[in-house]
Coordinates of C-alpha atoms in Angstrom, one line a residue:
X1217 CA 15.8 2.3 8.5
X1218 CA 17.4 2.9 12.2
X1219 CA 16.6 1.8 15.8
X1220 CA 15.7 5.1 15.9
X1221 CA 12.6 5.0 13.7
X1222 CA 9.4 6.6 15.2
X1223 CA 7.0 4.2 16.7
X1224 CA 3.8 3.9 15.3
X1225 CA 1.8 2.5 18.5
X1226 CA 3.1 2.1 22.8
X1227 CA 1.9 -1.3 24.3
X1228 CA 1.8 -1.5 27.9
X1229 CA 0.9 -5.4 27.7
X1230 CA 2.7 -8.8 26.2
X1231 CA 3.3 -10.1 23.2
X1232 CA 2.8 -13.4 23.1
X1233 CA 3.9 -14.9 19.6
X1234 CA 3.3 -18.3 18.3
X1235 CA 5.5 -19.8 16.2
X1236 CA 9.1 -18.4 15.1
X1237 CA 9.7 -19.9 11.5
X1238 CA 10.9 -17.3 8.4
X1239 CA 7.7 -14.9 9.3
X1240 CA 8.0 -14.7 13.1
X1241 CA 11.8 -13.9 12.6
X1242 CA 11.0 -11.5 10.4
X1243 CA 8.3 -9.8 12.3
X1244 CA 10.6 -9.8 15.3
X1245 CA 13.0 -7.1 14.6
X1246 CA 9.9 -4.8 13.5
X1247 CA 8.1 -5.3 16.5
X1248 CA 11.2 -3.6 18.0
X1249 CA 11.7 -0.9 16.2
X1250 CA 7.9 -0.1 15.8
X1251 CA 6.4 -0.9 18.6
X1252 CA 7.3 0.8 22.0
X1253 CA 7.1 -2.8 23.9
X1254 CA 9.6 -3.7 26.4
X1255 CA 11.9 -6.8 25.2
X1256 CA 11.0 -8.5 28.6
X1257 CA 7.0 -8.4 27.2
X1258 CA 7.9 -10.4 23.8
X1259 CA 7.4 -14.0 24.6
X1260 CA 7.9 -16.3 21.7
X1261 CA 6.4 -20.2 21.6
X1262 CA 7.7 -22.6 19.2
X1263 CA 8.1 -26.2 18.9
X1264 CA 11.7 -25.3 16.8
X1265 CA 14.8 -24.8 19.2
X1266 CA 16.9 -24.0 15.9
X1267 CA 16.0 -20.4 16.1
X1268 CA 16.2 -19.3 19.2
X1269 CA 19.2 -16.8 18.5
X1270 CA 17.3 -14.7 16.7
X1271 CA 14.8 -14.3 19.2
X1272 CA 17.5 -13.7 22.0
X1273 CA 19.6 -11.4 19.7
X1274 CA 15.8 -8.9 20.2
X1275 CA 16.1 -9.9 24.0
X1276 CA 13.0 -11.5 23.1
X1277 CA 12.0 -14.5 25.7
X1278 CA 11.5 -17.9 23.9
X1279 CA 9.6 -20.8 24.7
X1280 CA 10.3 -24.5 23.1
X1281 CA 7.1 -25.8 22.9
X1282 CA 4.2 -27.1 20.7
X1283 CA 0.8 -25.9 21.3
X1284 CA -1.8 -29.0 20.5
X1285 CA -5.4 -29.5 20.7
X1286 CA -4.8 -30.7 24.1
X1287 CA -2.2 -28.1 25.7
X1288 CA -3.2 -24.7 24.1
X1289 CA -5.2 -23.5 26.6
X1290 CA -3.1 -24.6 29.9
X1291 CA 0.4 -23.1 27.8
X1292 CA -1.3 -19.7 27.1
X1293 CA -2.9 -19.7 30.1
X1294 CA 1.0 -19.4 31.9
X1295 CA 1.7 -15.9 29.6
X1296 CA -1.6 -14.4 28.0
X1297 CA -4.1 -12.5 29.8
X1298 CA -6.3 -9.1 30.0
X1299 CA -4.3 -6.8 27.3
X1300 CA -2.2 -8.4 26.1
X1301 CA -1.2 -9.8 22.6
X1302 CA -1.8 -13.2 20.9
X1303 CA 0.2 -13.1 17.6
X1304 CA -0.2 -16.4 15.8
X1305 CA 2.3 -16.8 13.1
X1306 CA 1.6 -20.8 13.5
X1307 CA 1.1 -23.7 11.5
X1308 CA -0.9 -26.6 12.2
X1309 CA -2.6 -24.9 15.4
X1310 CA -6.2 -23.7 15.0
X1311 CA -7.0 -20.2 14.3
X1312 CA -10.7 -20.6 15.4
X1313 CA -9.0 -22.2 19.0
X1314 CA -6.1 -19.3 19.4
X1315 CA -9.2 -16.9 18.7
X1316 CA -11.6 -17.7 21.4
X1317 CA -9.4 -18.2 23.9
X1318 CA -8.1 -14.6 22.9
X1319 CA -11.7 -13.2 23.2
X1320 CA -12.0 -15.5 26.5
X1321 CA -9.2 -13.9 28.0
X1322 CA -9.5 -10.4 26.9
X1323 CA -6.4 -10.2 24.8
X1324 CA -6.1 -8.8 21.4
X1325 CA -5.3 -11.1 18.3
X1326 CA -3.9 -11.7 15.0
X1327 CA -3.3 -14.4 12.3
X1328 CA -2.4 -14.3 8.9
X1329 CA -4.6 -17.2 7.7
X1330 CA -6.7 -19.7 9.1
X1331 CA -5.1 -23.0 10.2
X1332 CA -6.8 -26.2 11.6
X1333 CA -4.9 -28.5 14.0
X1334 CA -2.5 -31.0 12.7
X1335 CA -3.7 -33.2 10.0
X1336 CA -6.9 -31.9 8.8
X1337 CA -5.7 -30.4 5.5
X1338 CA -4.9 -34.0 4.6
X1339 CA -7.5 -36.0 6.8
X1340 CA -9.4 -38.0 3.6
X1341 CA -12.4 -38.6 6.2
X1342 CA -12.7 -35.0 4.8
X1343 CA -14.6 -34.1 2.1
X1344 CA -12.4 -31.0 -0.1
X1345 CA -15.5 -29.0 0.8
X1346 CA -14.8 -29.8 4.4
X1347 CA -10.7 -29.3 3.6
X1348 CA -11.4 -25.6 1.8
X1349 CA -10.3 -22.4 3.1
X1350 CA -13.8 -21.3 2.4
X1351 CA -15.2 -24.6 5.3
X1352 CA -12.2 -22.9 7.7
X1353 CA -13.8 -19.3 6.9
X1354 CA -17.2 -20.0 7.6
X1355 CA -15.9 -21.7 10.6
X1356 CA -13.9 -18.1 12.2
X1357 CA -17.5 -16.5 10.9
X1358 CA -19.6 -18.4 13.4
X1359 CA -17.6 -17.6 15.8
X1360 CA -17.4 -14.2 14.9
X1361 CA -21.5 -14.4 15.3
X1362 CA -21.1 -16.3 18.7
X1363 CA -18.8 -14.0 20.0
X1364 CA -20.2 -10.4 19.2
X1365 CA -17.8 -7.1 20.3
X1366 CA -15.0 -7.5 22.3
X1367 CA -11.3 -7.5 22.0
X1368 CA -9.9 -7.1 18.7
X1369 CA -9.2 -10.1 16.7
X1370 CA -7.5 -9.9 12.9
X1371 CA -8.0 -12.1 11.1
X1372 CA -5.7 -13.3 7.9
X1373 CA -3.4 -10.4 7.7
X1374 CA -0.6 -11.2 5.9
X1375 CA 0.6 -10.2 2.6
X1376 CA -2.2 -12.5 0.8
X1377 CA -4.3 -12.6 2.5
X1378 CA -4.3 -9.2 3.8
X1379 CA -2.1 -6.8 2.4
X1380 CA -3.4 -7.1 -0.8
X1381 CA -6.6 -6.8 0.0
X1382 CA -5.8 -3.0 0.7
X1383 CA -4.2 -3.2 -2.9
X1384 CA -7.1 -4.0 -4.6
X1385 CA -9.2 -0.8 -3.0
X1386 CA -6.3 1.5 -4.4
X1387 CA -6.6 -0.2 -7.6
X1388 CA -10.3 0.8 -7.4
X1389 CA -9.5 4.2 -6.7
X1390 CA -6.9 4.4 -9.8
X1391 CA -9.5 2.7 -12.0
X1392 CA -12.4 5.2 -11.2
X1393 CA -10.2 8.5 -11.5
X1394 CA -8.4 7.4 -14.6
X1395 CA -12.2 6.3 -16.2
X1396 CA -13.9 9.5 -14.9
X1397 CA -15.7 7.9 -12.3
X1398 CA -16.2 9.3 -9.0
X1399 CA -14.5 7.9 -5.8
X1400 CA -17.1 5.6 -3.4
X1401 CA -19.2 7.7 -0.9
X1402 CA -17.8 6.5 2.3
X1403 CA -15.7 3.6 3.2
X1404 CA -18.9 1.0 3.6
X1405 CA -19.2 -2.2 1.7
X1406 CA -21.5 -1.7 -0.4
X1407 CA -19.9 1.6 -1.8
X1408 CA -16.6 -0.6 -2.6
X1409 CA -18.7 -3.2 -4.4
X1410 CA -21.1 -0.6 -6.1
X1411 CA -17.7 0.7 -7.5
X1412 CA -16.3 -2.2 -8.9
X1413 CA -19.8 -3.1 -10.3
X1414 CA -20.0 0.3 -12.0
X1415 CA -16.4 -0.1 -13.2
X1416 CA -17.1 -3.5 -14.7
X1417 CA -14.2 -5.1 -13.3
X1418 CA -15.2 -8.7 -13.7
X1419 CA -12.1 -10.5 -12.9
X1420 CA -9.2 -10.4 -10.0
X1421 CA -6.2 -12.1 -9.7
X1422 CA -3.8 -12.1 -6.9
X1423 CA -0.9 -11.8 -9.5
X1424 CA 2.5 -13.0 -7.9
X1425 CA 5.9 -13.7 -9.5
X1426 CA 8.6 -14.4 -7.2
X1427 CA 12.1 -14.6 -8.8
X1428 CA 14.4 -14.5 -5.9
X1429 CA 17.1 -17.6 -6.3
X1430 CA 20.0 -19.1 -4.7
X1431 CA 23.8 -20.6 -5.8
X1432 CA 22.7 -23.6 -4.6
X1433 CA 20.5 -25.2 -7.1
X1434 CA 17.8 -27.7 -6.1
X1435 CA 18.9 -31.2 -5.3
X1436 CA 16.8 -34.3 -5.9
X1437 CA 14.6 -35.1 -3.0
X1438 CA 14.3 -31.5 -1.8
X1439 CA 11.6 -29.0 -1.4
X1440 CA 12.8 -25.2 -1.5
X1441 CA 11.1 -22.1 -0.8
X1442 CA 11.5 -18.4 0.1
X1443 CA 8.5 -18.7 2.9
X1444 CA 6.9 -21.6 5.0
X1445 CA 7.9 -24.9 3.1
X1446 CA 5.0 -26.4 5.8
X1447 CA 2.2 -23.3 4.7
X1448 CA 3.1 -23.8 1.2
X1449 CA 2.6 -27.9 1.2
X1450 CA -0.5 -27.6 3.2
X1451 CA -2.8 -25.2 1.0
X1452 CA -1.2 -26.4 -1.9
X1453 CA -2.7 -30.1 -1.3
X1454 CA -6.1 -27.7 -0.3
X1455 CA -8.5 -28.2 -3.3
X1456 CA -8.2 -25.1 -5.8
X1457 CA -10.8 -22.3 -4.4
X1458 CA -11.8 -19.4 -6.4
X1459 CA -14.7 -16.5 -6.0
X1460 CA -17.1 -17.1 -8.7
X1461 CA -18.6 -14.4 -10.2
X1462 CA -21.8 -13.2 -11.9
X1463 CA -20.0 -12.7 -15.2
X1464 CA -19.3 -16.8 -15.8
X1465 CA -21.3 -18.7 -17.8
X1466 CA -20.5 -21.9 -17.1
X1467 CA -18.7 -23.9 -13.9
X1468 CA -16.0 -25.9 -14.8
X1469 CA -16.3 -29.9 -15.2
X1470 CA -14.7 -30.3 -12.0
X1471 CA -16.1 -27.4 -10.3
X1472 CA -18.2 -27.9 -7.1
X1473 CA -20.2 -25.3 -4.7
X1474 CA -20.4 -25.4 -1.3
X1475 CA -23.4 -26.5 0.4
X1476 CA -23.3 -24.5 2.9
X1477 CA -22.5 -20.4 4.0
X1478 CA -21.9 -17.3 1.9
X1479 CA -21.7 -19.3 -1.6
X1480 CA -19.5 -16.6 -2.8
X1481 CA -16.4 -19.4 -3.8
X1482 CA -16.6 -22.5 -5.3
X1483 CA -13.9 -25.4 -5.7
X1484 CA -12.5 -27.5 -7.9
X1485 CA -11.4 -31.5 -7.1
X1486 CA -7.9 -31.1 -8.1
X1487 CA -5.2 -29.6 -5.5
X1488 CA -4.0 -26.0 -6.1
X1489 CA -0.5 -26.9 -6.5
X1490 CA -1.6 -29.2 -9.9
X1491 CA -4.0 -26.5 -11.3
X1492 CA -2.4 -23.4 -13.3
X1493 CA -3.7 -20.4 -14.3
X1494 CA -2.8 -17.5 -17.1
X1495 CA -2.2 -14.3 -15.4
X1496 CA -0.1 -11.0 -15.9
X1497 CA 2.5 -8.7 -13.8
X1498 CA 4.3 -5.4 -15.0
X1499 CA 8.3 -7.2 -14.5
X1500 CA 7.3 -10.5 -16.1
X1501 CA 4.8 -10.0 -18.4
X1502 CA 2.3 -13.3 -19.5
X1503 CA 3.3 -16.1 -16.5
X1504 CA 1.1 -19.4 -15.7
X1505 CA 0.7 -19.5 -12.0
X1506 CA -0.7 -21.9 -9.6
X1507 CA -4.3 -21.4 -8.4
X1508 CA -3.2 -22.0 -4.9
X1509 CA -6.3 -21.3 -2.5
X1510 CA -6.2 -18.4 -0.5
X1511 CA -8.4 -16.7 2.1
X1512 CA -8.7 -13.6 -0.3
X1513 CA -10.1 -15.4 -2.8
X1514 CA -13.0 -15.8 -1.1
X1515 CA -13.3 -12.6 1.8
X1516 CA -12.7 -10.6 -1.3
X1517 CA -15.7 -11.6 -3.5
X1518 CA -18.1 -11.7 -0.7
X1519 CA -17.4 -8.2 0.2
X1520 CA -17.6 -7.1 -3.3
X1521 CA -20.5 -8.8 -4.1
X1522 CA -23.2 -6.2 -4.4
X1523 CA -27.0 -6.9 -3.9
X1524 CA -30.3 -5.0 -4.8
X1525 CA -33.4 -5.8 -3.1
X1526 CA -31.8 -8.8 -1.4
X1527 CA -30.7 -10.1 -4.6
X1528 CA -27.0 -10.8 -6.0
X1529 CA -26.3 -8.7 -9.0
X1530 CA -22.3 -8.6 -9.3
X1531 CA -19.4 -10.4 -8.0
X1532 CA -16.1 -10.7 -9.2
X1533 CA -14.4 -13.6 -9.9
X1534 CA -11.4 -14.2 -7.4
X1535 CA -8.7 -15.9 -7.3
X1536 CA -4.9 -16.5 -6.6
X1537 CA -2.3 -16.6 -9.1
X1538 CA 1.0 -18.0 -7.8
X1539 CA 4.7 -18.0 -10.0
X1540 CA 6.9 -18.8 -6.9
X1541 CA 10.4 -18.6 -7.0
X1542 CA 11.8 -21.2 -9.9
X1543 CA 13.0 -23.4 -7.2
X1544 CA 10.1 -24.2 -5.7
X1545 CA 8.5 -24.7 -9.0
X1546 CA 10.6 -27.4 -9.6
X1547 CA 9.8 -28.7 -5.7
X1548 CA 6.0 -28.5 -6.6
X1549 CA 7.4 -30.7 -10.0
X1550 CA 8.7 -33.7 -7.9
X1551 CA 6.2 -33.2 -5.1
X1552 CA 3.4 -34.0 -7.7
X1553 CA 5.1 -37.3 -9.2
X1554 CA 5.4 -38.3 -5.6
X1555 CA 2.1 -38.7 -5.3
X1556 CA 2.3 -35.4 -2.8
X1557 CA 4.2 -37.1 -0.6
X1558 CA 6.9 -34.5 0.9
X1559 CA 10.6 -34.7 -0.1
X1560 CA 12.7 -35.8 2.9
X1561 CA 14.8 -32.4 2.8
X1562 CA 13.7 -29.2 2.9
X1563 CA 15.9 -25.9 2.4
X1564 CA 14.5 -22.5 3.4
X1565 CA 16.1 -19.9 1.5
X1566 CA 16.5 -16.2 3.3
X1567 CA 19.8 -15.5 3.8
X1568 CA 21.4 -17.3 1.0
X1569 CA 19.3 -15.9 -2.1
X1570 CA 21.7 -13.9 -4.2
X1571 CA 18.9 -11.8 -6.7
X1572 CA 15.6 -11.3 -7.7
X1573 CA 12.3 -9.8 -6.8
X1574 CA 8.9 -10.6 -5.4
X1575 CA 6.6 -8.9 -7.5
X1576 CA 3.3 -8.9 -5.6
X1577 CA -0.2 -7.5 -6.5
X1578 CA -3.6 -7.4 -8.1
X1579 CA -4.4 -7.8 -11.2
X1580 CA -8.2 -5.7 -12.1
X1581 CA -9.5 -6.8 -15.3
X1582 CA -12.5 -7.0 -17.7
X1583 CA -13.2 -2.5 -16.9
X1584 CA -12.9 0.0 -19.7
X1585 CA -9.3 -0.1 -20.1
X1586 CA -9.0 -3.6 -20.0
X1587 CA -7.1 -4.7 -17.2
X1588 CA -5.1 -2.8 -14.3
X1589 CA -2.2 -4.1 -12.0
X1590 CA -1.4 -2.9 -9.2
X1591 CA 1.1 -3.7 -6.3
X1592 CA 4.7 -3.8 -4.7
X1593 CA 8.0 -5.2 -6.3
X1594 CA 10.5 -5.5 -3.8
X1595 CA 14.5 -7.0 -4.5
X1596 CA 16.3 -9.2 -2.4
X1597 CA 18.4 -6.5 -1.8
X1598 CA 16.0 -3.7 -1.0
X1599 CA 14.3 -6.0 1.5
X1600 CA 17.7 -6.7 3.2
X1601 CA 19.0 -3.3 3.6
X1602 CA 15.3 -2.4 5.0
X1603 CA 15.1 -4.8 7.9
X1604 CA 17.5 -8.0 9.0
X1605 CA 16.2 -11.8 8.7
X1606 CA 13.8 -11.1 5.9
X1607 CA 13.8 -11.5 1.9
X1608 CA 11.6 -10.2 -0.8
X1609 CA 9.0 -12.6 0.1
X1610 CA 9.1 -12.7 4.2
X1611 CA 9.0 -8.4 4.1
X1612 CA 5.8 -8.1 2.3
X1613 CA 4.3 -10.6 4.7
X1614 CA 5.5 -9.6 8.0
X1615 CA 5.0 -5.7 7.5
X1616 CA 1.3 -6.4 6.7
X1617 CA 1.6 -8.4 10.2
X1618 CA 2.9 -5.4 12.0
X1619 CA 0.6 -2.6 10.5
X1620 CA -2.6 -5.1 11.6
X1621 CA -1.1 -4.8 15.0
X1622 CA -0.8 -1.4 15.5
X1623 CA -4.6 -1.0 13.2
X1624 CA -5.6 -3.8 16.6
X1625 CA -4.4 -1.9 19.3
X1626 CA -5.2 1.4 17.7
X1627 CA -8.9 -0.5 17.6
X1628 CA -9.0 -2.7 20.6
X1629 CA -12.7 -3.0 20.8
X1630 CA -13.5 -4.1 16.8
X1631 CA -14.2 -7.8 17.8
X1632 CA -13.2 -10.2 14.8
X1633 CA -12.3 -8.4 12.0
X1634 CA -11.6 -9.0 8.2
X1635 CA -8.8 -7.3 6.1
X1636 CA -11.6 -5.8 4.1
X1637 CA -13.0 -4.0 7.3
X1638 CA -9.6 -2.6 7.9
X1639 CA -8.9 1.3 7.1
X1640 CA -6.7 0.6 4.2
X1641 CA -5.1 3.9 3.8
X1642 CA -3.9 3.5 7.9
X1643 CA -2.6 0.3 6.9
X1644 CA -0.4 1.1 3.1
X1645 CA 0.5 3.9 5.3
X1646 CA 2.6 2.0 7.6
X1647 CA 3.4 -0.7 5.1
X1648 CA 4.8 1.3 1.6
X1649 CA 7.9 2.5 2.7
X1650 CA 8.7 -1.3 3.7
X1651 CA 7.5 -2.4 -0.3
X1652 CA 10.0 -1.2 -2.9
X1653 CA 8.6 0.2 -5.6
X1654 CA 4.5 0.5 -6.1
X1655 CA 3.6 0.1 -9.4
X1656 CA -0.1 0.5 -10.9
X1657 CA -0.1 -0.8 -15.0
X1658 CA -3.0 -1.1 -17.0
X1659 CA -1.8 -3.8 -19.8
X1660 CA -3.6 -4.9 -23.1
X1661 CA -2.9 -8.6 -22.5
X1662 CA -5.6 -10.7 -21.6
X1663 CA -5.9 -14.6 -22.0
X1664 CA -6.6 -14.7 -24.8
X1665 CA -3.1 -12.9 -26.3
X1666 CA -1.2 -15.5 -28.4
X1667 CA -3.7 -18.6 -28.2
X1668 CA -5.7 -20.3 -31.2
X1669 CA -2.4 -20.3 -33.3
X1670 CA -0.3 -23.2 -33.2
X1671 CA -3.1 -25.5 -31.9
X1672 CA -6.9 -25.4 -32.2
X1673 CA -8.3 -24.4 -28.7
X1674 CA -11.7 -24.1 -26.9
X1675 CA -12.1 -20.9 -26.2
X1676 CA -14.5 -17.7 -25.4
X1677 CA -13.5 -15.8 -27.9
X1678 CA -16.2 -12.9 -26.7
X1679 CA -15.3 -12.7 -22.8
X1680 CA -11.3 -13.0 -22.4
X1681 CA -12.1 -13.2 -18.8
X1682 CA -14.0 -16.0 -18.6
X1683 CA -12.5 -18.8 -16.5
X1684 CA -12.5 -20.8 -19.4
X1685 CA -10.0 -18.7 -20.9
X1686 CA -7.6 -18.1 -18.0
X1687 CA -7.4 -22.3 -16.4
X1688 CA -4.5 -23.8 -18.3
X1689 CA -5.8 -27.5 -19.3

């Protein structure tokens, strides 16, 4: 890809970006080459004085500065107003907060989860219900309610949550044509959720195996990762969160619901990053992941949950699969027998991975032909020869971020939007050439392939896609 690249949208206003860690820098040099912006109107805010290169190498203006519960609205207030941008690529600033003062001010908006302010994912005056993604959704969904129409808002558009949300409607697609079935009526919700029900897919898993690596091995006392070492720390210590579907018979021991909203999700009272799952992708084949809570796993059953008279008759269960890179496998390792509390050094690795892929997508299962994956697997060196200050992992994130920028400003009048209510094909459109290779695999494997052998084991030996089945205990 050149400086010369078409652009996909002209912005007359600013963008005003919070936060510059490994997915700000890499959304930077997109924003340039897609966007027609002028540099002058990119304004970056960050606590971090580290990377301000970056930022000036774009011509980009940067800000060193914190936004807190108590200075958010007098910071914005000197650089946001009608028409312009807000592009939160923050941690530990709230979503909610960034989004009605957005909405206040007649700017458009987009995150890529939803954060609360500093210390709430850890604040044990909380209950887990209280510290879930699915409390934090509800939360953006009243205001959604309060707010009405008005200027665009995205909400979690990243690469999970967001991009592959998008995935899982062209798995839907490949499904249905490859069973015989016809393609939904319309783009509505209840014709994507009518289609999964009449596919009989029963189970999704965001499927991820990240194998990207670095010379440097892992030292003792250190936390590596290929993306936000701060995002990754703070929903792993989140409670586990899944959609629960219509299929399961029985909620696990230590499974709670929520008293409160869409009831699409429960929980379970164990952390994410100490609860594994059995999942499946085309490159590695049977991996346990971590059942690290996402925003997808719960958007994503509630907008496929498909009613009759008022009543619930399908859902799929939801959830988040995670094999991150090896490294930070062995960080989540010492993390745990630390009692989660966070290794003193922390190593980001971007520029110094030598190989590997991130292998990123759905996995479809419990339809006719068993189960279907579909999704992107990018290389290290594919993602760097594509755009600068990116690997595998940062690319599949931060195109996601640009395509739900241009889908905003193409749609400046949606009020708060979910990736689900995004046109999907708009959006692959602008993110596939930026992927590697897209891959859909159906696969015979399910979770129960290989088990009962060595050692007896409880298991549902007529539903493979019971949760039963795919927890590792």
């Amino acid at each position: 890809m050149t400086e010369t690249t078409p652009k996909h949208v002209n912005f007359n206003g600013r963008i005003v970006m919070i936060g510059f860690g490994s997915i700000g820098q890499g959304v930077l040099p997109l924003l340039r080459r897609h966007v027609g912006v002028a540099p002058e109107n990119i304004v970056i805010i960050n606590p971090d004085p580290e990377p301000e290169p970056i930022a000036a190498e774009y011509d980009a203006a940067y800000i060193t500065k914190g936004l807190t519960l108590d200075n958010y609205r007098e910071v914005l207030g000197r650089y946001l107003g009608a028409g312009d941008f807000l592009l939160n690529l923050s941690v530990d600033v709230s979503s909610v907060d960034l989004a009605r003062y957005a909405h206040e001010v007649g700017a458009l908006y987009l995150d890529t989860c939803i954060e609360p302010w500093l210390g709430s994912y850890v604040d044990d005056n909380l209950t887990p219900s209280q510290r879930s993604n699915y409390a934090l959704r509800e939360e953006m969904l009243a205001a959604r309610r309060e707010l009405g129409a008005g200027p665009t808002a995205v909400i979690t558009h990243g690469a999970n949550p967001g991009l592959v949300n998008h995935f899982v409607k062209v798995a839907l697609q490949d499904i249905a044509r490859d069973l015989g079935h016809s393609l939904p009526e319309g783009q509505s919700q209840q014709s994507w959720s009518g289609l999964a029900q009449k596919l009989g897919v029963s189970t999704i898993h965001i499927a991820e195996r990240d194998t990207q690596r670095s010379r440097t091995p892992k030292d003792v006392d250190e936390f590596i990762n290929t993306w936000s070492i701060d995002g990754f720390y703070s929903e792993g210590l989140q409670p586990a969160e899944l959609g629960w579907g219509t299929h399961e018979k029985a909620l696990p021991a230590d499974g709670a619901r929520h008293d409160f909203g869409a009831d699409a999700a429960i929980y379970l009272e164990r952390p994410g990053a100490a609860t594994r799952v059995r999942t499946w992708t085309p490159q590695a084949g049977p991996i346990h992941g971590f059942l690290i809570t996402h925003n997808e796993a719960i958007s994503l059953p509630d907008y496929l949950t498909h009613r009759e008279d008022g009543q619930v008759v399908y859902r799929p269960t939801v959830h988040y699969a995670y094999h991150p890179c090896d490294a930070a496998v062995l960080s989540l390792h010492e993390l745990a027998g630390r009692g989660w509390k966070m290794q003193s050094r922390r190593r980001l690795i971007v520029e110094e991975v030598t190989d590997g892929m991130d292998e990123l997508g759905v996995l479809l299962a419990g339809h006719g032909k068993n189960a279907y994956w579909y999704g992107s697997q990018l290389t290290i060196e594919e993602a760097r020869r594509l755009v600068p200050h990116n690997n595998a992992t940062s690319l599949q994130v931060t195109v996601a971020v640009l395509a739900g920028l241009v889908w905003a400003i193409e749609n400046p009048e949606a009020g708060i939007v979910e990736p689900e209510e995004l046109d999907h094909a708009r959006i692959l459109e602008i993110c596939e050439p930026y992927l590697g290779r897209m891959t859909g695999a159906y696969t015979d494997w399910t979770p129960l392939t290989g088990r009962g052998t060595l050692f007896r084991e409880d298991l549902d030996l007529d539903d493979p896609w019971q949760f039963h089945n795919v927890r590792v205990v």
